[in-house]
């Protein structure tokens, strides 16, 4: 497996870890009666998040942010892989993305400002650099 695909596999596993890091405290704080309900009349992501502790709500937002970043990163890895343009540079970018995403979790959970935004920007830039590298 290429380094880019390995980083993607690990990023997917990171998403699962982030879900657990958020879901366990959310269930402890809110109780299964709320977390397993249908929430038919609640606004998307609002009701329960508003009832979570600050840290758990941050973990929820970090998890959702990674879903968004993972979409772009997956597309970048697919583009690099399918175009046959994998290089040492794209491998480095993939690992930079993964490290940034791992660091982003505690940065968001503990409210590291402005570092959280800088860490996010590093991961985003690494993803864009992978895409741009396929075009040149």
Short mmCIF file of N, CA and C in Angstrom, two decimals, residues 10 13 16 31-32 34 43 51 55 57-58 60 66 76 85 96 105 107 109 119 135:
data_model
loop_
_atom_site.label_atom_id
_atom_site.label_comp_id
_atom_site.label_asym_id
_atom_site.label_seq_id
_atom_site.Cartn_x
_atom_site.Cartn_y
_atom_site.Cartn_z
N UNK A 10 -5.27 5.31 8.25
CA UNK A 10 -5.09 5.76 9.62
C UNK A 10 -5.98 6.96 9.94
N UNK A 13 -9.32 5.58 10.73
CA UNK A 13 -9.33 5.05 12.09
C UNK A 13 -9.34 6.17 13.13
N UNK A 16 -12.80 7.21 13.75
CA UNK A 16 -13.49 6.30 14.67
C UNK A 16 -13.08 6.59 16.12
N UNK A 31 -26.90 10.80 29.22
CA UNK A 31 -27.66 9.58 29.46
C UNK A 31 -28.17 8.98 28.16
N UNK A 32 -28.30 7.66 28.15
CA UNK A 32 -28.74 6.98 26.92
C UNK A 32 -30.16 7.32 26.51
N UNK A 34 -31.39 10.20 26.18
CA UNK A 34 -31.30 11.31 25.23
C UNK A 34 -30.48 10.93 24.00
N UNK A 43 -33.17 20.53 16.35
CA UNK A 43 -32.38 21.07 15.26
C UNK A 43 -31.14 20.19 15.08
N UNK A 51 -26.29 20.82 25.48
CA UNK A 51 -26.38 20.26 26.83
C UNK A 51 -25.08 19.58 27.29
N UNK A 55 -15.97 20.75 26.91
CA UNK A 55 -14.98 19.86 26.29
C UNK A 55 -15.65 18.82 25.39
N UNK A 57 -18.53 19.06 23.87
CA UNK A 57 -19.04 19.77 22.70
C UNK A 57 -17.90 20.09 21.73
N UNK A 58 -16.72 20.42 22.27
CA UNK A 58 -15.57 20.66 21.39
C UNK A 58 -15.15 19.39 20.68
N UNK A 60 -17.10 17.01 19.86
CA UNK A 60 -18.13 16.82 18.82
C UNK A 60 -17.79 17.66 17.59
N UNK A 66 -13.34 16.94 11.27
CA UNK A 66 -12.52 15.93 10.60
C UNK A 66 -13.30 15.24 9.49
N UNK A 76 -8.00 13.87 -2.39
CA UNK A 76 -6.60 14.13 -2.74
C UNK A 76 -5.82 12.83 -2.89
N UNK A 85 0.60 9.89 -9.73
CA UNK A 85 1.49 11.01 -9.43
C UNK A 85 2.00 10.99 -7.99
N UNK A 96 1.82 14.66 6.93
CA UNK A 96 1.63 15.95 7.59
C UNK A 96 0.15 16.15 7.91
N UNK A 105 -7.14 17.26 17.55
CA UNK A 105 -8.11 16.77 18.56
C UNK A 105 -7.84 17.39 19.93
N UNK A 107 -6.00 19.96 20.53
CA UNK A 107 -6.01 21.41 20.36
C UNK A 107 -7.43 21.96 20.46
N UNK A 109 -10.09 20.16 21.82
CA UNK A 109 -10.68 19.75 23.11
C UNK A 109 -10.25 20.67 24.25
N UNK A 119 -2.99 24.59 13.38
CA UNK A 119 -2.89 23.15 13.12
C UNK A 119 -3.86 22.77 12.00
N UNK A 135 -1.21 18.42 -10.67
CA UNK A 135 -1.48 19.26 -11.83
C UNK A 135 -0.20 19.82 -12.46
#
